[in-house]
Amino acid sequence: MGRLFGTDGARGVANTELSCELAMAIGRAAAMVLTDGERRPRVIIGKDTRASSDMLEAALAAGLCSVGADVTLLGVLPTPAVAYLVKKYGADAGVMISASHNPCEYNGIKLFNGDGFKLPDALEEEMEAIILDGAKPYPTPVGAAVGRVTYAKRSEEEYIRHLLSCVDGSLSGMRLAIDCANGSAAVTAKKLFSSLGAECEMLSDTPDGVNINDNCGSTHMAALTDYVKTHKVFAGIAFDGDADRCLMVDEQGNMVDGDRIIAALATYMQRQGVLEKDTAVVTVMSNLGFFRFCEQQGVQTRKTAVGDRYVLEEMLRGGYVLGGEQSGHIIDLRHATTGDGQLTALELLSACRQSGKKLSAFVGAMERYPQVLVNVKATAAQKEAFRQNEALQAAIAAADEDLGKEGRVLVRVSGTEPLIRIMVEGRDFDEINRLAITLENTIRAALPTA
């Protein structure tokens, strides 16, 4: 993990950790690293609904223009829209201002190259060297060489048109409850699903700058689950703040997480003959039940470190088309270069409609092992101390060994939040819950004082 960029761009509390000055510097460095230097670079910028997104958009645009790049502002759009439009518009790079599922005080800067893919570590490290070490001086064009800012007029419609082209058939007659997390999906979801004939009942689709992810969206599913149970809809759909993730709720009120979505899509795509190499790529966080189910269905699996960027790298390396995370960040390389929550929902609902089954039956074959997830708050220094503490690592390994083949322990440092995440999985909930609490207390006691 780099000094500025984590597993999903640069992220922090807006206006302190992620300051305007840093945003300007990232804009300058991005223009220098992502363009060939032989022509005037062009960069597109999208944003989510946080109050700080306007401020950071202005700072990024200023930084880009100051080194001679032209900027096109897309306004509020989902992250995958930026990834799609950067290639459609022939831009050199795309920037998304969002902290995804985090609370409103956080924000982030995600970068895409001209093909719509997130940047590899090497390019982010090159940018960090420019920003933090002064590895290259910033150019200072003057007069006509200074960059200009323009505003896109049809980006929302072009993105929706693209998503509609990715699925066949109609959703006519489906009643859907759609939770937009008061984020980017609020500008696209109703138009998108209504275009296919669905009856849309919208939740958390009135962003005010501070209510993004506030007890709503894919990280807070209770309200959507209750709504589905009481309103008898076909399914509930929940996005996160920038709509690159999707979780669902079936008609019985059961949550359908990323593992169950990937399992259902993988087996459906395999039957259609479009699952390349009969393989799905997931992270080490995927449930043991997912791997058991795929083995029974003849679907091969590949595991990566946590983070959609690592899933994508393995997909590109191996020539696979489907991959994602338990959190609902799912990539279909046939149609997208990054996770797309709305595309995921469209594909699952379309496949469900073609099967003639209710959602619970379509995704219900995968057994899910109980998991206990615990977060320990940790500063950057505490994270590093955790990594270096050999006694802690030995205790974690011993706990994992004790669970045997029917369980496991995974403890990792978050790449997007100030947390150490503990996951314990197994068939016996009481056993794994006790073990998770023990590990939490052990780690807290071993960390240096913040």
GROMACS .gro file of N, CA and C in nm, residues 189-287:
model
  297
  189ALA      N    1  -3.081   0.550  -1.115
  189ALA     CA    2  -3.146   0.420  -1.092
  189ALA      C    3  -3.291   0.417  -1.136
  190LYS      N    4  -3.371   0.516  -1.100
  190LYS     CA    5  -3.513   0.511  -1.134
  190LYS      C    6  -3.532   0.513  -1.285
  191LYS      N    7  -3.458   0.600  -1.355
  191LYS     CA    8  -3.468   0.605  -1.501
  191LYS      C    9  -3.427   0.472  -1.563
  192LEU      N   10  -3.321   0.412  -1.510
  192LEU     CA   11  -3.267   0.289  -1.566
  192LEU      C   12  -3.366   0.175  -1.552
  193PHE      N   13  -3.410   0.146  -1.431
  193PHE     CA   14  -3.496   0.028  -1.410
  193PHE      C   15  -3.636   0.051  -1.464
  194SER      N   16  -3.683   0.175  -1.459
  194SER     CA   17  -3.814   0.205  -1.519
  194SER      C   18  -3.812   0.185  -1.669
  195SER      N   19  -3.697   0.212  -1.733
  195SER     CA   20  -3.686   0.195  -1.878
  195SER      C   21  -3.710   0.052  -1.921
  196LEU      N   22  -3.686  -0.043  -1.831
  196LEU     CA   23  -3.706  -0.185  -1.862
  196LEU      C   24  -3.842  -0.234  -1.813
  197GLY      N   25  -3.926  -0.142  -1.768
  197GLY     CA   26  -4.062  -0.178  -1.731
  197GLY      C   27  -4.084  -0.209  -1.586
  198ALA      N   28  -3.981  -0.200  -1.503
  198ALA     CA   29  -3.997  -0.229  -1.361
  198ALA      C   30  -4.074  -0.118  -1.291
  199GLU      N   31  -4.149  -0.156  -1.188
  199GLU     CA   32  -4.217  -0.059  -1.102
  199GLU      C   33  -4.123  -0.029  -0.986
  200CYS      N   34  -4.074   0.093  -0.978
  200CYS     CA   35  -3.967   0.127  -0.884
  200CYS      C   36  -4.021   0.202  -0.763
  201GLU      N   37  -3.993   0.151  -0.646
  201GLU     CA   38  -4.026   0.218  -0.521
  201GLU      C   39  -3.893   0.262  -0.459
  202MET      N   40  -3.870   0.392  -0.459
  202MET     CA   41  -3.739   0.447  -0.430
  202MET      C   42  -3.722   0.478  -0.281
  203LEU      N   43  -3.605   0.441  -0.228
  203LEU     CA   44  -3.567   0.472  -0.091
  203LEU      C   45  -3.434   0.546  -0.092
  204SER      N   46  -3.417   0.638   0.002
  204SER     CA   47  -3.290   0.710   0.019
  204SER      C   48  -3.237   0.761  -0.115
  205ASP      N   49  -3.323   0.835  -0.186
  205ASP     CA   50  -3.286   0.890  -0.317
  205ASP      C   51  -3.298   1.042  -0.318
  206THR      N   52  -3.282   1.104  -0.200
  206THR     CA   53  -3.289   1.251  -0.190
  206THR      C   54  -3.163   1.303  -0.121
  207PRO      N   55  -3.051   1.300  -0.189
  207PRO     CA   56  -2.925   1.344  -0.127
  207PRO      C   57  -2.928   1.493  -0.093
  208ASP      N   58  -2.869   1.525   0.024
  208ASP     CA   59  -2.860   1.666   0.065
  208ASP      C   60  -2.717   1.708   0.097
  209GLY      N   61  -2.619   1.624   0.059
  209GLY     CA   62  -2.480   1.656   0.083
  209GLY      C   63  -2.421   1.590   0.206
  210VAL      N   64  -2.507   1.556   0.303
  210VAL     CA   65  -2.456   1.496   0.427
  210VAL      C   66  -2.522   1.363   0.461
  211ASN      N   67  -2.629   1.325   0.392
  211ASN     CA   68  -2.700   1.202   0.428
  211ASN      C   69  -2.656   1.080   0.349
  212ILE      N   70  -2.550   1.091   0.271
  212ILE     CA   71  -2.499   0.978   0.194
  212ILE      C   72  -2.456   0.865   0.288
  213ASN      N   73  -2.504   0.744   0.262
  213ASN     CA   74  -2.473   0.624   0.343
  213ASN      C   75  -2.520   0.634   0.487
  214ASP      N   76  -2.606   0.729   0.519
  214ASP     CA   77  -2.649   0.750   0.657
  214ASP      C   78  -2.764   0.656   0.690
  215ASN      N   79  -2.731   0.542   0.751
  215ASN     CA   80  -2.830   0.439   0.784
  215ASN      C   81  -2.909   0.395   0.661
  216CYS      N   82  -2.841   0.385   0.550
  216CYS     CA   83  -2.905   0.342   0.426
  216CYS      C   84  -2.798   0.282   0.335
  217GLY      N   85  -2.843   0.227   0.224
  217GLY     CA   86  -2.748   0.173   0.128
  217GLY      C   87  -2.697   0.035   0.166
  218SER      N   88  -2.598  -0.011   0.092
  218SER     CA   89  -2.550  -0.149   0.104
  218SER      C   90  -2.477  -0.179   0.234
  219THR      N   91  -2.442  -0.077   0.312
  219THR     CA   92  -2.377  -0.102   0.441
  219THR      C   93  -2.476  -0.092   0.557
  220HIS      N   94  -2.601  -0.056   0.528
  220HIS     CA   95  -2.705  -0.047   0.631
  220HIS      C   96  -2.834  -0.101   0.570
  221MET      N   97  -2.852  -0.231   0.577
  221MET     CA   98  -2.958  -0.298   0.501
  221MET      C   99  -3.090  -0.311   0.576
  222ALA      N  100  -3.095  -0.273   0.701
  222ALA     CA  101  -3.215  -0.301   0.783
  222ALA      C  102  -3.341  -0.237   0.726
  223ALA      N  103  -3.333  -0.109   0.687
  223ALA     CA  104  -3.452  -0.040   0.637
  223ALA      C  105  -3.504  -0.104   0.509
  224LEU      N  106  -3.414  -0.141   0.419
  224LEU     CA  107  -3.456  -0.205   0.294
  224LEU      C  108  -3.517  -0.342   0.322
  225THR      N  109  -3.457  -0.417   0.411
  225THR     CA  110  -3.510  -0.550   0.445
  225THR      C  111  -3.651  -0.538   0.501
  226ASP      N  112  -3.671  -0.443   0.592
  226ASP     CA  113  -3.805  -0.424   0.650
  226ASP      C  114  -3.905  -0.383   0.542
  227TYR      N  115  -3.862  -0.299   0.450
  227TYR     CA  116  -3.950  -0.252   0.343
  227TYR      C  117  -3.993  -0.369   0.255
  228VAL      N  118  -3.898  -0.453   0.218
  228VAL     CA  119  -3.930  -0.569   0.132
  228VAL      C  120  -4.030  -0.660   0.201
  229LYS      N  121  -4.009  -0.684   0.329
  229LYS     CA  122  -4.099  -0.774   0.403
  229LYS      C  123  -4.241  -0.719   0.411
  230THR      N  124  -4.255  -0.589   0.428
  230THR     CA  125  -4.387  -0.529   0.451
  230THR      C  126  -4.458  -0.488   0.323
  231HIS      N  127  -4.385  -0.472   0.213
  231HIS     CA  128  -4.447  -0.423   0.089
  231HIS      C  129  -4.456  -0.528  -0.021
  232LYS      N  130  -4.412  -0.650   0.007
  232LYS     CA  131  -4.431  -0.762  -0.085
  232LYS      C  132  -4.378  -0.734  -0.225
  233VAL      N  133  -4.256  -0.680  -0.236
  233VAL     CA  134  -4.197  -0.654  -0.367
  233VAL      C  135  -4.120  -0.777  -0.414
  234PHE      N  136  -4.084  -0.777  -0.541
  234PHE     CA  137  -4.008  -0.891  -0.597
  234PHE      C  138  -3.869  -0.898  -0.537
  235ALA      N  139  -3.805  -0.782  -0.518
  235ALA     CA  140  -3.670  -0.778  -0.464
  235ALA      C  141  -3.637  -0.638  -0.416
  236GLY      N  142  -3.543  -0.631  -0.326
  236GLY     CA  143  -3.486  -0.503  -0.284
  236GLY      C  144  -3.343  -0.493  -0.336
  237ILE      N  145  -3.303  -0.373  -0.376
  237ILE     CA  146  -3.169  -0.349  -0.430
  237ILE      C  147  -3.106  -0.236  -0.350
  238ALA      N  148  -2.983  -0.256  -0.305
  238ALA     CA  149  -2.914  -0.152  -0.229
  238ALA      C  150  -2.779  -0.122  -0.294
  239PHE      N  151  -2.754   0.006  -0.317
  239PHE     CA  152  -2.626   0.051  -0.369
  239PHE      C  153  -2.548   0.121  -0.257
  240ASP      N  154  -2.420   0.144  -0.280
  240ASP     CA  155  -2.343   0.227  -0.188
  240ASP      C  156  -2.336   0.368  -0.246
  241GLY      N  157  -2.256   0.454  -0.182
  241GLY     CA  158  -2.256   0.595  -0.217
  241GLY      C  159  -2.223   0.627  -0.360
  242ASP      N  160  -2.135   0.549  -0.423
  242ASP     CA  161  -2.098   0.577  -0.563
  242ASP      C  162  -2.148   0.470  -0.658
  243ALA      N  163  -2.234   0.380  -0.608
  243ALA     CA  164  -2.305   0.282  -0.691
  243ALA      C  165  -2.214   0.184  -0.764
  244ASP      N  166  -2.095   0.157  -0.709
  244ASP     CA  167  -2.015   0.050  -0.769
  244ASP      C  168  -2.038  -0.083  -0.698
  245ARG      N  169  -2.118  -0.082  -0.591
  245ARG     CA  170  -2.154  -0.204  -0.521
  245ARG      C  171  -2.305  -0.224  -0.526
  246CYS      N  172  -2.344  -0.350  -0.513
  246CYS     CA  173  -2.486  -0.385  -0.508
  246CYS      C  174  -2.505  -0.505  -0.417
  247LEU      N  175  -2.595  -0.492  -0.321
  247LEU     CA  176  -2.646  -0.607  -0.246
  247LEU      C  177  -2.797  -0.610  -0.267
  248MET      N  178  -2.857  -0.727  -0.244
  248MET     CA  179  -3.000  -0.739  -0.270
  248MET      C  180  -3.070  -0.809  -0.154
  249VAL      N  181  -3.202  -0.800  -0.154
  249VAL     CA  182  -3.286  -0.868  -0.058
  249VAL      C  183  -3.392  -0.944  -0.136
  250ASP      N  184  -3.406  -1.075  -0.110
  250ASP     CA  185  -3.506  -1.151  -0.185
  250ASP      C  186  -3.646  -1.124  -0.130
  251GLU      N  187  -3.746  -1.181  -0.195
  251GLU     CA  188  -3.885  -1.150  -0.161
  251GLU      C  189  -3.924  -1.198  -0.021
  252GLN      N  190  -3.842  -1.286   0.039
  252GLN     CA  191  -3.868  -1.333   0.175
  252GLN      C  192  -3.799  -1.248   0.282
  253GLY      N  193  -3.721  -1.149   0.235
  253GLY     CA  194  -3.650  -1.063   0.329
  253GLY      C  195  -3.511  -1.111   0.364
  254ASN      N  196  -3.458  -1.207   0.290
  254ASN     CA  197  -3.323  -1.257   0.314
  254ASN      C  198  -3.221  -1.178   0.233
  255MET      N  199  -3.107  -1.143   0.295
  255MET     CA  200  -3.007  -1.068   0.223
  255MET      C  201  -2.934  -1.156   0.121
  256VAL      N  202  -2.909  -1.100   0.006
  256VAL     CA  203  -2.833  -1.166  -0.100
  256VAL      C  204  -2.703  -1.089  -0.115
  257ASP      N  205  -2.594  -1.144  -0.059
  257ASP     CA  206  -2.467  -1.072  -0.061
  257ASP      C  207  -2.390  -1.100  -0.189
  258GLY      N  208  -2.270  -1.043  -0.199
  258GLY     CA  209  -2.192  -1.056  -0.321
  258GLY      C  210  -2.158  -1.199  -0.355
  259ASP      N  211  -2.131  -1.282  -0.254
  259ASP     CA  212  -2.100  -1.422  -0.280
  259ASP      C  213  -2.216  -1.494  -0.347
  260ARG      N  214  -2.336  -1.471  -0.296
  260ARG     CA  215  -2.454  -1.538  -0.353
  260ARG      C  216  -2.485  -1.484  -0.492
  261ILE      N  217  -2.462  -1.355  -0.514
  261ILE     CA  218  -2.484  -1.299  -0.648
  261ILE      C  219  -2.386  -1.360  -0.747
  262ILE      N  220  -2.257  -1.364  -0.709
  262ILE     CA  221  -2.155  -1.420  -0.799
  262ILE      C  222  -2.183  -1.568  -0.826
  263ALA      N  223  -2.221  -1.643  -0.722
  263ALA     CA  224  -2.250  -1.786  -0.740
  263ALA      C  225  -2.365  -1.805  -0.838
  264ALA      N  226  -2.472  -1.724  -0.823
  264ALA     CA  227  -2.587  -1.737  -0.912
  264ALA      C  228  -2.552  -1.697  -1.055
  265LEU      N  229  -2.480  -1.584  -1.070
  265LEU     CA  230  -2.442  -1.539  -1.204
  265LEU      C  231  -2.345  -1.638  -1.269
  266ALA      N  232  -2.249  -1.691  -1.191
  266ALA     CA  233  -2.150  -1.783  -1.247
  266ALA      C  234  -2.216  -1.908  -1.303
  267THR      N  235  -2.309  -1.967  -1.227
  267THR     CA  236  -2.374  -2.089  -1.275
  267THR      C  237  -2.465  -2.059  -1.394
  268TYR      N  238  -2.533  -1.945  -1.391
  268TYR     CA  239  -2.618  -1.906  -1.504
  268TYR      C  240  -2.533  -1.882  -1.629
  269MET      N  241  -2.423  -1.806  -1.614
  269MET     CA  242  -2.337  -1.780  -1.728
  269MET      C  243  -2.272  -1.908  -1.780
  270GLN      N  244  -2.241  -2.000  -1.690
  270GLN     CA  245  -2.183  -2.128  -1.732
  270GLN      C  246  -2.282  -2.204  -1.820
  271ARG      N  247  -2.409  -2.206  -1.780
  271ARG     CA  248  -2.511  -2.274  -1.860
  271ARG      C  249  -2.530  -2.207  -1.995
  272GLN      N  250  -2.509  -2.074  -2.000
  272GLN     CA  251  -2.522  -2.001  -2.126
  272GLN      C  252  -2.396  -2.012  -2.213
  273GLY      N  253  -2.290  -2.070  -2.158
  273GLY     CA  254  -2.165  -2.085  -2.232
  273GLY      C  255  -2.083  -1.958  -2.243
  274VAL      N  256  -2.103  -1.863  -2.150
  274VAL     CA  257  -2.032  -1.735  -2.158
  274VAL      C  258  -1.942  -1.709  -2.037
  275LEU      N  259  -1.927  -1.809  -1.950
  275LEU     CA  260  -1.836  -1.795  -1.836
  275LEU      C  261  -1.699  -1.845  -1.879
  276GLU      N  262  -1.612  -1.753  -1.916
  276GLU     CA  263  -1.480  -1.790  -1.970
  276GLU      C  264  -1.404  -1.882  -1.873
  277LYS      N  265  -1.357  -1.994  -1.925
  277LYS     CA  266  -1.279  -2.093  -1.851
  277LYS      C  267  -1.354  -2.145  -1.728
  278ASP      N  268  -1.487  -2.129  -1.730
  278ASP     CA  269  -1.571  -2.177  -1.620
  278ASP      C  270  -1.518  -2.132  -1.484
  279THR      N  271  -1.475  -2.006  -1.476
  279THR     CA  272  -1.404  -1.959  -1.357
  279THR      C  273  -1.460  -1.826  -1.308
  280ALA      N  274  -1.472  -1.813  -1.176
  280ALA     CA  275  -1.505  -1.686  -1.111
  280ALA      C  276  -1.390  -1.648  -1.019
  281VAL      N  277  -1.358  -1.520  -1.013
  281VAL     CA  278  -1.249  -1.469  -0.930
  281VAL      C  279  -1.308  -1.396  -0.810
  282VAL      N  280  -1.265  -1.432  -0.691
  282VAL     CA  281  -1.315  -1.370  -0.569
  282VAL      C  282  -1.197  -1.344  -0.475
  283THR      N  283  -1.224  -1.283  -0.361
  283THR     CA  284  -1.117  -1.256  -0.265
  283THR      C  285  -1.118  -1.361  -0.153
  284VAL      N  286  -1.019  -1.352  -0.068
  284VAL     CA  287  -1.008  -1.445   0.044
  284VAL      C  288  -1.123  -1.427   0.144
  285MET      N  289  -1.199  -1.317   0.133
  285MET     CA  290  -1.312  -1.294   0.223
  285MET      C  291  -1.437  -1.371   0.184
  286SER      N  292  -1.441  -1.429   0.065
  286SER     CA  293  -1.560  -1.502   0.024
  286SER      C  294  -1.586  -1.619   0.117
  287ASN      N  295  -1.714  -1.646   0.136
  287ASN     CA  296  -1.758  -1.747   0.232
  287ASN      C  297  -1.715  -1.887   0.189
   0.00000   0.00000   0.00000
